[in-house]
Short mmCIF file of C-alpha atoms in Angstrom, two decimals:
data_model
loop_
_atom_site.label_atom_id
_atom_site.label_comp_id
_atom_site.label_asym_id
_atom_site.label_seq_id
_atom_site.Cartn_x
_atom_site.Cartn_y
_atom_site.Cartn_z
CA MET A 1 -114.38 -62.54 -15.08
CA LEU A 2 -116.20 -65.85 -14.75
CA ARG A 3 -116.92 -65.13 -11.10
CA ILE A 4 -118.25 -61.68 -11.89
CA SER A 5 -120.54 -62.99 -14.57
CA THR A 6 -121.67 -65.75 -12.20
CA ILE A 7 -122.54 -63.18 -9.58
CA ALA A 8 -124.21 -61.01 -12.18
CA LEU A 9 -126.17 -63.99 -13.43
CA ALA A 10 -127.19 -64.83 -9.87
CA GLY A 11 -128.24 -61.23 -9.41
CA VAL A 12 -130.29 -61.25 -12.56
CA THR A 13 -131.89 -64.54 -11.57
CA LEU A 14 -132.66 -63.12 -8.16
CA ALA A 15 -134.06 -59.98 -9.73
CA PHE A 16 -136.26 -61.85 -12.12
CA ALA A 17 -137.32 -64.24 -9.37
CA ALA A 18 -138.10 -61.32 -7.13
CA ALA A 19 -139.70 -59.30 -9.88
CA PRO A 20 -143.18 -60.91 -9.80
CA ALA A 21 -143.39 -60.47 -6.03
CA LEU A 22 -142.20 -56.91 -6.17
CA ALA A 23 -144.31 -56.25 -9.21
CA GLN A 24 -147.36 -56.37 -6.93
CA GLU A 25 -146.40 -52.94 -5.68
CA SER A 26 -144.49 -51.36 -8.52
CA GLY A 27 -146.11 -53.05 -11.45
CA GLY A 28 -143.17 -55.06 -12.81
CA LEU A 29 -139.80 -54.14 -14.20
CA PRO A 30 -139.96 -50.53 -15.36
CA GLN A 31 -137.56 -51.46 -18.15
CA LEU A 32 -140.22 -53.73 -19.62
CA THR A 33 -143.46 -52.09 -18.50
CA GLN A 34 -142.82 -48.41 -19.21
CA THR A 35 -143.03 -48.92 -22.95
CA GLU A 36 -144.42 -45.42 -23.42
CA THR A 37 -140.99 -44.01 -22.45
CA PHE A 38 -139.06 -45.99 -25.08
CA ALA A 39 -139.36 -43.34 -27.77
CA SER A 40 -138.18 -40.64 -25.39
CA GLN A 41 -135.21 -42.71 -24.20
CA ILE A 42 -134.08 -43.46 -27.74
CA PHE A 43 -134.66 -39.85 -28.78
CA TRP A 44 -132.51 -38.45 -25.97
CA LEU A 45 -129.92 -41.18 -26.43
CA VAL A 46 -129.50 -40.14 -30.06
CA ILE A 47 -129.38 -36.44 -29.16
CA THR A 48 -126.89 -36.78 -26.31
CA PHE A 49 -124.68 -39.35 -27.97
CA GLY A 50 -124.72 -37.34 -31.19
CA ALA A 51 -123.60 -34.27 -29.28
CA LEU A 52 -120.90 -36.26 -27.53
CA TYR A 53 -119.69 -37.75 -30.80
CA TYR A 54 -119.58 -34.30 -32.39
CA ILE A 55 -117.62 -32.76 -29.50
CA MET A 56 -115.22 -35.69 -29.27
CA SER A 57 -114.49 -35.95 -32.98
CA ARG A 58 -114.31 -32.20 -33.66
CA LYS A 59 -112.75 -30.78 -30.53
CA VAL A 60 -111.37 -33.23 -28.01
CA LEU A 61 -109.77 -35.94 -30.14
CA PRO A 62 -107.92 -33.57 -32.49
CA ARG A 63 -106.53 -31.77 -29.44
CA LEU A 64 -105.60 -35.00 -27.68
CA GLY A 65 -104.16 -36.46 -30.85
CA GLU A 66 -102.16 -33.32 -31.38
CA ALA A 67 -100.76 -33.52 -27.85
CA VAL A 68 -99.97 -37.23 -28.03
CA GLU A 69 -98.63 -37.27 -31.59
CA GLY A 70 -96.84 -33.96 -31.02
CA ARG A 71 -95.01 -35.43 -28.09
CA ARG A 72 -94.19 -38.61 -30.00
CA GLU A 73 -92.89 -36.54 -32.90
CA LYS A 74 -90.90 -34.32 -30.57
CA ILE A 75 -89.32 -37.33 -28.90
CA GLU A 76 -88.55 -38.99 -32.23
CA ASP A 77 -87.20 -35.69 -33.53
CA ASP A 78 -84.98 -35.25 -30.50
CA LEU A 79 -83.76 -38.83 -30.73
CA GLY A 80 -83.04 -38.35 -34.42
CA ARG A 81 -81.15 -35.14 -33.75
CA ALA A 82 -79.15 -36.77 -30.98
CA GLU A 83 -78.33 -39.65 -33.30
CA ARG A 84 -77.28 -37.23 -36.02
CA LEU A 85 -75.09 -35.26 -33.61
CA ARG A 86 -73.51 -38.46 -32.37
CA ALA A 87 -72.72 -39.53 -35.93
CA GLU A 88 -71.30 -36.10 -36.61
CA ALA A 89 -69.15 -36.24 -33.49
CA GLU A 90 -67.92 -39.69 -34.49
CA GLU A 91 -67.10 -38.40 -37.94
CA VAL A 92 -65.15 -35.49 -36.49
CA MET A 93 -63.38 -37.87 -34.13
CA GLY A 94 -62.47 -40.15 -37.05
CA ALA A 95 -61.19 -37.20 -39.08
CA TYR A 96 -59.17 -36.02 -36.11
CA GLU A 97 -57.65 -39.44 -35.58
CA LYS A 98 -56.85 -39.75 -39.24
CA ALA A 99 -55.23 -36.31 -39.28
CA LEU A 100 -53.30 -37.22 -36.16
CA SER A 101 -51.97 -40.46 -37.64
CA THR A 102 -51.11 -38.68 -40.92
CA ALA A 103 -49.27 -36.00 -39.01
CA ARG A 104 -47.47 -38.64 -36.97
CA SER A 105 -46.32 -40.56 -40.03
CA GLU A 106 -45.34 -37.34 -41.77
CA ALA A 107 -43.34 -36.26 -38.76
CA GLY A 108 -41.62 -39.63 -38.72
CA GLU A 109 -40.79 -39.32 -42.37
CA ILE A 110 -39.39 -35.83 -41.96
CA LEU A 111 -37.40 -36.96 -38.95
CA LYS A 112 -35.97 -39.87 -40.89
CA GLU A 113 -35.15 -37.64 -43.83
CA VAL A 114 -33.38 -35.10 -41.66
CA SER A 115 -31.44 -37.72 -39.78
CA ASP A 116 -30.46 -39.36 -43.07
CA GLU A 117 -29.31 -35.99 -44.34
CA ILE A 118 -27.31 -35.33 -41.21
CA LYS A 119 -25.78 -38.78 -41.37
CA ALA A 120 -24.85 -38.32 -45.02
CA GLU A 121 -23.33 -34.92 -44.35
CA THR A 122 -21.41 -36.20 -41.34
CA THR A 123 -20.05 -39.09 -43.33
CA GLN A 124 -19.09 -36.78 -46.13
CA ARG A 125 -17.46 -34.27 -43.85
CA LEU A 126 -15.62 -36.98 -41.97
CA GLU A 127 -14.38 -38.35 -45.23
CA VAL A 128 -13.19 -34.96 -46.43
CA PHE A 129 -11.61 -34.26 -43.07
CA GLY A 130 -9.89 -37.67 -43.10
CA ARG A 131 -8.61 -37.08 -46.59
CA GLU A 132 -7.32 -33.61 -45.72
CA GLN A 133 -5.80 -34.95 -42.59
CA ALA A 134 -4.03 -37.76 -44.42
CA GLU A 135 -2.79 -35.37 -47.06
CA ARG A 136 -1.55 -32.94 -44.53
CA SER A 137 0.22 -35.60 -42.49
CA ARG A 138 1.73 -36.98 -45.65
CA SER A 139 3.12 -33.59 -46.68
CA GLU A 140 4.32 -32.96 -43.11
CA GLU A 141 6.04 -36.28 -43.15
CA ALA A 142 7.67 -35.47 -46.49
CA ALA A 143 8.81 -32.12 -45.14
CA ILE A 144 10.24 -33.77 -42.06
CA GLU A 145 11.94 -36.37 -44.21
CA GLU A 146 13.39 -33.65 -46.40
CA ALA A 147 14.51 -31.63 -43.42
CA MET A 148 16.07 -34.66 -41.91
CA GLN A 149 17.88 -35.49 -45.12
CA ARG A 150 19.06 -31.92 -45.45
CA ALA A 151 20.15 -31.92 -41.85
CA SER A 152 21.97 -35.18 -42.20
CA GLY A 153 23.67 -33.90 -45.41
CA GLU A 154 24.75 -30.72 -43.65
CA LEU A 155 25.87 -32.78 -40.70
CA ALA A 156 28.08 -34.87 -42.98
CA ALA A 157 29.56 -31.77 -44.60
CA MET A 158 30.11 -30.20 -41.21
CA ALA A 159 31.61 -33.38 -39.85
CA SER A 160 34.04 -33.67 -42.80
CA ASP A 161 35.04 -30.02 -42.37
CA VAL A 162 35.58 -30.60 -38.68
CA ALA A 163 37.52 -33.76 -39.46
CA GLN A 164 39.75 -31.84 -42.00
CA SER A 165 40.47 -29.01 -39.67
CA VAL A 166 41.13 -31.36 -36.72
CA THR A 167 43.49 -33.43 -38.86
CA GLN A 168 45.20 -30.16 -40.02
CA LYS A 169 45.67 -29.02 -36.45
CA LEU A 170 46.87 -32.36 -35.17
CA ILE A 171 49.17 -33.66 -37.85
CA GLU A 172 49.61 -30.73 -40.19
CA VAL A 173 48.23 -32.75 -43.01
CA THR A 174 45.42 -31.49 -45.11
CA PRO A 175 43.35 -34.49 -46.03
CA ASP A 176 41.66 -34.81 -49.29
CA PRO A 177 38.13 -33.33 -48.80
CA THR A 178 36.59 -36.13 -50.83
CA ALA A 179 38.29 -38.81 -48.77
CA ALA A 180 37.30 -37.03 -45.56
CA ARG A 181 33.82 -36.87 -46.66
CA ALA A 182 33.75 -40.51 -47.62
CA ALA A 183 35.20 -41.47 -44.25
CA VAL A 184 32.62 -39.41 -42.36
CA GLU A 185 29.80 -40.89 -44.37
CA GLU A 186 31.15 -44.36 -43.72
CA VAL A 187 31.13 -43.74 -39.97
CA MET A 188 27.69 -42.18 -40.05
CA GLU A 189 26.42 -45.09 -41.98
CA ALA A 190 27.89 -47.44 -39.45
CA ARG A 191 26.37 -45.52 -36.49
CA ARG A 192 22.95 -45.35 -37.89
CA MET B 1 -140.18 -46.73 0.95
CA ALA B 2 -141.86 -45.57 4.13
CA GLU B 3 -145.23 -46.94 3.04
CA GLY B 4 -143.60 -50.31 2.38
CA ALA B 5 -142.27 -50.44 5.93
CA GLN B 6 -145.67 -49.55 7.31
CA ASN B 7 -147.26 -52.38 5.38
CA GLY B 8 -144.79 -54.75 7.05
CA SER B 9 -143.39 -55.81 3.68
CA PHE B 10 -139.88 -55.26 2.28
CA PRO B 11 -138.74 -51.77 3.31
CA VAL B 12 -137.38 -50.71 -0.08
CA ASP B 13 -138.60 -51.23 -3.59
CA PRO B 14 -135.52 -52.40 -5.54
CA LEU B 15 -137.21 -51.62 -8.83
CA HIS B 16 -138.22 -48.07 -7.98
CA GLN B 17 -134.76 -46.82 -9.02
CA PHE B 18 -135.39 -47.91 -12.59
CA GLU B 19 -138.60 -45.95 -13.03
CA ILE B 20 -138.57 -43.32 -15.72
CA GLN B 21 -139.94 -40.01 -14.50
CA ARG B 22 -140.96 -37.19 -16.78
CA LEU B 23 -139.22 -33.96 -15.85
CA VAL B 24 -140.31 -31.85 -18.83
CA THR B 25 -143.12 -33.10 -21.00
CA VAL B 26 -142.31 -32.89 -24.67
CA ASN B 27 -144.76 -34.12 -27.26
CA ILE B 28 -143.82 -33.90 -30.92
CA GLY B 29 -146.37 -35.11 -33.44
CA GLY B 30 -148.14 -37.30 -30.90
CA LEU B 31 -144.80 -38.89 -29.93
CA ASP B 32 -143.89 -38.66 -26.25
CA LEU B 33 -140.32 -37.34 -26.28
CA SER B 34 -140.37 -36.02 -22.72
CA PHE B 35 -137.17 -35.01 -21.00
CA THR B 36 -136.92 -37.66 -18.29
CA ASN B 37 -134.55 -38.54 -15.46
CA SER B 38 -132.88 -40.92 -17.94
CA ALA B 39 -132.35 -38.08 -20.43
CA LEU B 40 -131.10 -35.86 -17.59
CA TRP B 41 -128.37 -38.33 -16.69
CA MET B 42 -127.44 -38.77 -20.33
CA VAL B 43 -127.00 -35.00 -20.52
CA ILE B 44 -125.06 -35.00 -17.24
CA SER B 45 -122.79 -37.77 -18.59
CA VAL B 46 -122.11 -35.91 -21.82
CA ALA B 47 -121.54 -32.67 -19.90
CA ALA B 48 -119.18 -34.39 -17.47
CA ILE B 49 -117.21 -36.06 -20.27
CA THR B 50 -117.04 -32.84 -22.27
CA GLY B 51 -116.09 -30.75 -19.26
CA PHE B 52 -113.41 -33.21 -18.19
CA MET B 53 -111.99 -33.59 -21.69
CA MET B 54 -112.02 -29.90 -22.53
CA LEU B 55 -110.34 -29.07 -19.23
CA ALA B 56 -107.80 -31.85 -19.69
CA THR B 57 -106.88 -30.73 -23.19
CA SER B 58 -106.98 -26.98 -22.62
CA GLY B 59 -103.27 -26.75 -21.77
CA ARG B 60 -101.90 -29.32 -24.19
CA SER B 61 -98.49 -29.14 -22.61
CA LEU B 62 -95.57 -31.26 -23.69
CA VAL B 63 -95.25 -32.64 -20.18
CA PRO B 64 -98.85 -33.40 -19.23
CA GLY B 65 -100.41 -32.68 -15.88
CA ARG B 66 -102.73 -35.07 -14.04
CA LEU B 67 -105.88 -34.30 -16.00
CA GLN B 68 -104.12 -34.35 -19.34
CA SER B 69 -102.38 -37.61 -18.43
CA THR B 70 -105.72 -39.20 -17.59
CA ALA B 71 -107.22 -38.05 -20.87
CA GLU B 72 -104.15 -39.27 -22.74
CA ILE B 73 -104.26 -42.66 -21.03
CA LEU B 74 -107.91 -43.02 -22.13
CA TYR B 75 -106.93 -41.92 -25.64
CA GLU B 76 -104.00 -44.35 -25.84
CA MET B 77 -106.07 -47.18 -24.38
CA ILE B 78 -108.93 -46.82 -26.87
CA ALA B 79 -106.53 -46.13 -29.75
CA GLY B 80 -104.64 -49.29 -28.81
CA MET B 81 -107.88 -51.25 -28.56
CA VAL B 82 -108.97 -50.12 -32.03
CA ARG B 83 -105.52 -50.73 -33.51
CA ASP B 84 -105.18 -54.22 -31.99
CA ASN B 85 -108.73 -55.39 -32.68
CA VAL B 86 -109.68 -53.63 -35.89
CA GLY B 87 -106.36 -52.69 -37.45
CA ASN B 88 -105.35 -49.59 -39.33
CA GLU B 89 -108.70 -49.42 -41.16
CA GLY B 90 -110.28 -48.83 -37.75
CA ARG B 91 -108.91 -45.29 -37.51
CA ALA B 92 -112.05 -43.91 -39.14
CA TYR B 93 -114.20 -45.45 -36.39
CA PHE B 94 -111.94 -44.35 -33.54
CA PRO B 95 -113.99 -41.24 -32.58
CA PHE B 96 -117.13 -43.39 -32.40
CA ILE B 97 -115.46 -46.09 -30.29
CA PHE B 98 -113.95 -43.45 -28.02
CA SER B 99 -117.30 -41.69 -27.53
CA LEU B 100 -119.05 -45.02 -27.01
CA PHE B 101 -116.66 -46.14 -24.29
CA LEU B 102 -116.81 -42.85 -22.41
CA PHE B 103 -120.61 -42.61 -22.75
CA ILE B 104 -121.17 -46.07 -21.26
CA LEU B 105 -118.39 -45.66 -18.68
CA PHE B 106 -119.74 -42.37 -17.39
CA GLY B 107 -123.33 -43.66 -17.57
CA ASN B 108 -122.37 -46.65 -15.44
CA LEU B 109 -120.23 -44.71 -12.97
CA LEU B 110 -122.59 -41.76 -12.52
CA GLY B 111 -125.32 -44.32 -11.87
CA MET B 112 -123.38 -45.32 -8.76
CA ILE B 113 -124.17 -41.95 -7.18
CA PRO B 114 -127.02 -42.61 -4.73
CA ILE B 115 -129.45 -40.09 -6.22
CA GLY B 116 -128.31 -40.94 -9.73
CA PHE B 117 -130.06 -42.81 -12.48
CA THR B 118 -128.33 -45.48 -14.54
CA PHE B 119 -129.54 -45.10 -18.11
CA THR B 120 -127.47 -48.13 -19.13
CA SER B 121 -129.70 -50.28 -16.91
CA HIS B 122 -132.50 -49.84 -19.43
CA LEU B 123 -132.77 -52.50 -22.06
CA VAL B 124 -134.18 -50.14 -24.66
CA VAL B 125 -131.09 -47.92 -24.41
CA THR B 126 -128.55 -50.73 -24.59
CA PHE B 127 -130.54 -52.56 -27.25
CA PHE B 128 -130.77 -49.45 -29.40
CA MET B 129 -127.01 -48.90 -29.14
CA ALA B 130 -126.37 -52.57 -29.93
CA MET B 131 -128.76 -52.47 -32.89
CA VAL B 132 -127.13 -49.34 -34.31
CA ILE B 133 -123.73 -51.01 -34.02
CA PHE B 134 -125.07 -54.27 -35.48
CA ILE B 135 -126.65 -52.56 -38.48
CA ALA B 136 -123.66 -50.28 -39.03
CA VAL B 137 -121.25 -53.23 -38.89
CA THR B 138 -123.40 -55.22 -41.31
CA VAL B 139 -123.57 -52.29 -43.72
CA ILE B 140 -119.80 -51.75 -43.48
CA GLY B 141 -119.28 -55.46 -44.16
CA PHE B 142 -121.48 -55.50 -47.26
CA VAL B 143 -120.06 -52.22 -48.57
CA ARG B 144 -116.52 -53.51 -48.20
CA HIS B 145 -116.98 -57.05 -49.45
CA GLY B 146 -120.28 -57.04 -51.33
CA ALA B 147 -121.88 -60.49 -51.36
CA GLY B 148 -118.49 -61.83 -50.25
CA TYR B 149 -119.45 -60.73 -46.75
CA LEU B 150 -121.68 -63.82 -46.63
CA ARG B 151 -118.48 -65.89 -46.39
CA LEU B 152 -118.53 -64.80 -42.77
CA PHE B 153 -121.21 -67.46 -42.23
CA PHE B 154 -119.01 -70.29 -43.45
CA PRO B 155 -115.55 -70.79 -41.94
CA HIS B 156 -112.81 -70.92 -44.54
CA GLY B 157 -111.42 -74.42 -45.14
CA ALA B 158 -114.25 -76.40 -43.55
CA PRO B 159 -115.59 -79.38 -45.56
CA LEU B 160 -118.47 -78.32 -47.77
CA TRP B 161 -121.02 -80.72 -46.30
CA THR B 162 -120.62 -79.10 -42.87
CA ALA B 163 -122.28 -76.01 -44.31
CA VAL B 164 -125.62 -77.59 -43.50
CA ILE B 165 -124.79 -77.36 -39.81
CA LEU B 166 -122.33 -74.44 -39.69
CA VAL B 167 -124.21 -71.86 -41.74
CA PRO B 168 -127.36 -71.86 -39.58
CA ILE B 169 -125.22 -71.77 -36.43
CA GLU B 170 -123.16 -68.87 -37.74
CA ILE B 171 -126.28 -66.98 -38.84
CA ILE B 172 -127.93 -67.48 -35.48
CA SER B 173 -124.79 -66.40 -33.62
CA TYR B 174 -124.48 -63.37 -35.90
CA LEU B 175 -128.09 -62.35 -35.39
CA SER B 176 -127.86 -62.84 -31.64
CA ARG B 177 -124.97 -60.39 -31.39
CA PRO B 178 -127.11 -57.31 -30.69
CA ILE B 179 -129.16 -59.28 -28.17
CA SER B 180 -126.15 -60.58 -26.23
CA LEU B 181 -124.37 -57.24 -26.46
CA SER B 182 -127.31 -55.28 -25.09
CA MET B 183 -128.45 -57.92 -22.56
CA ARG B 184 -124.96 -58.20 -21.05
CA LEU B 185 -124.72 -54.51 -20.24
CA PHE B 186 -128.35 -54.07 -19.22
CA ALA B 187 -128.48 -57.18 -17.03
CA ASN B 188 -125.18 -56.44 -15.32
CA MET B 189 -126.15 -52.90 -14.46
CA MET B 190 -129.69 -53.77 -13.40
CA ALA B 191 -128.66 -56.80 -11.34
CA GLY B 192 -125.98 -54.88 -9.51
CA HIS B 193 -128.33 -52.06 -8.61
CA ILE B 194 -131.07 -54.45 -7.49
CA LEU B 195 -128.54 -56.33 -5.38
CA LEU B 196 -127.48 -53.06 -3.72
CA LYS B 197 -131.07 -52.16 -2.93
CA VAL B 198 -131.95 -55.65 -1.66
CA PHE B 199 -128.98 -55.66 0.71
CA ALA B 200 -129.86 -52.14 1.81
CA GLY B 201 -133.38 -53.42 2.55
CA PHE B 202 -131.95 -56.31 4.60
CA THR B 203 -129.83 -53.85 6.56
CA LEU B 204 -132.97 -51.89 7.45
CA LEU B 205 -134.96 -55.03 8.29
CA MET B 206 -132.41 -56.78 10.50
CA GLY B 207 -131.85 -54.01 13.01
CA ILE B 208 -128.52 -54.43 14.82
CA ALA B 209 -127.73 -57.60 12.86
CA GLY B 210 -128.04 -55.43 9.80
CA ILE B 211 -124.33 -54.84 10.12
CA ILE B 212 -123.79 -58.11 8.23
CA PRO B 213 -125.62 -57.11 5.04
CA LEU B 214 -124.09 -53.64 5.46
CA VAL B 215 -120.59 -55.13 5.24
CA ALA B 216 -121.70 -57.12 2.21
CA LEU B 217 -123.12 -53.89 0.78
CA VAL B 218 -119.71 -52.23 0.99
CA GLY B 219 -118.13 -55.15 -0.85
CA ILE B 220 -120.85 -55.20 -3.49
CA THR B 221 -120.47 -51.46 -4.00
CA ALA B 222 -116.78 -51.96 -4.75
CA LEU B 223 -117.68 -54.83 -7.05
CA GLU B 224 -120.24 -52.64 -8.80
CA PHE B 225 -117.59 -50.03 -9.59
CA LEU B 226 -115.49 -52.80 -11.13
CA VAL B 227 -118.49 -54.06 -13.09
CA ALA B 228 -119.28 -50.51 -14.26
CA VAL B 229 -115.81 -50.11 -15.77
CA LEU B 230 -115.58 -53.69 -16.99
CA GLN B 231 -118.93 -53.67 -18.77
CA ALA B 232 -118.10 -50.43 -20.55
CA TYR B 233 -114.85 -52.02 -21.65
CA ILE B 234 -116.51 -55.26 -22.78
CA PHE B 235 -119.20 -53.44 -24.75
CA THR B 236 -116.55 -51.36 -26.50
CA ILE B 237 -114.14 -54.19 -27.23
CA LEU B 238 -116.93 -56.38 -28.62
CA THR B 239 -117.88 -53.52 -30.92
CA CYS B 240 -114.26 -53.50 -32.08
CA VAL B 241 -114.34 -57.26 -32.64
CA TYR B 242 -117.54 -56.98 -34.73
CA LEU B 243 -115.93 -54.16 -36.73
CA HIS B 244 -112.90 -56.37 -37.30
CA ASP B 245 -115.13 -59.14 -38.69
CA ALA B 246 -116.83 -56.66 -41.01
CA ILE B 247 -113.51 -55.35 -42.32
CA HIS B 248 -111.35 -58.48 -42.36
CA LEU B 249 -113.90 -61.36 -42.45
CA HIS B 250 -112.57 -63.33 -39.42
#
């Protein structure tokens, strides 16, 4: 900038230095000597600049402003919409994740409940089964015991009968049934 | 030019390009308001700006094409300049600043066309623009702040006794604003165009050795395009700075 103004200044100096010499032919700087054209220059300057100002302010600048601002608005609008959509998507995502975690915990709960139920029922059934089983085995045992007792009683009676008849056949003596019985029972007792 | 060469003097008249020529004589109430070459190039500038802008904004598509992009870059640049230098209150002046920048820019650039005329190289044009801006800014300042606008001439917080020195300096610098604003643009444009013509004259004078000033001429032409854009920018941004002072008082 400084260099340009230096050159310009040099040029002006040169021009003004040269002006008197050149003025011999042309009669000085037209800018300063043609004073009769000043009114015309100002007049046309006002007319042309006025027209330019009118056209710029009424036609061109509103159009340009519309284009520039319209674009800025459009961009801001688009950015805003994108931002809004992003927020919406994030919201949906959050809702989805929340629903998913709720569903997961609910499923876990249900699973736990069902398994608890199953466990309780199994325990109960096992208990019932065990009880039934014990009862049944007890009654079976009693029956066996009874059968055995009956069998052993019949065995004793049979044995004393056999003993009486054997004694009858061998020595022609009919033993006392009570004594025979007692003897058989004594032997059985001893064998047991 | 030819007569100059015959006389054995400098082959081109560097000041000839600045001469105002009447194209259509207009005289209203004894006032010479003729349509001149200067007025013609003002009209061409306005027509070129309008044509370009109308074409660029005819589609107004969401994804801009080349023309629309260029127009939008200009729009964003000037809008940014007004916003940064004047603030939100500057919105009302945006159309003026925008028109001002384009008017000077196209005036400077169209003046680079060899047959063209640079109306910004005339002091009366730049001075009138600067004066309008100066008066408008001063009016805006007084309307906004009343007599408080005079505080502009005394920096806030300075010791009171310095007013004796500071106030005259501030007043002088304030009053010289239109002069510096208009002189900067006028002198830059005029000097550049004179320089081009002088080097062109050297090229003609020096025969085969004229290649040297010709090379310089190419460089200066490039520089002049830079100056054309830069001076339009400086004029506009200084206008914004003055507006800022009027609205915010420093």
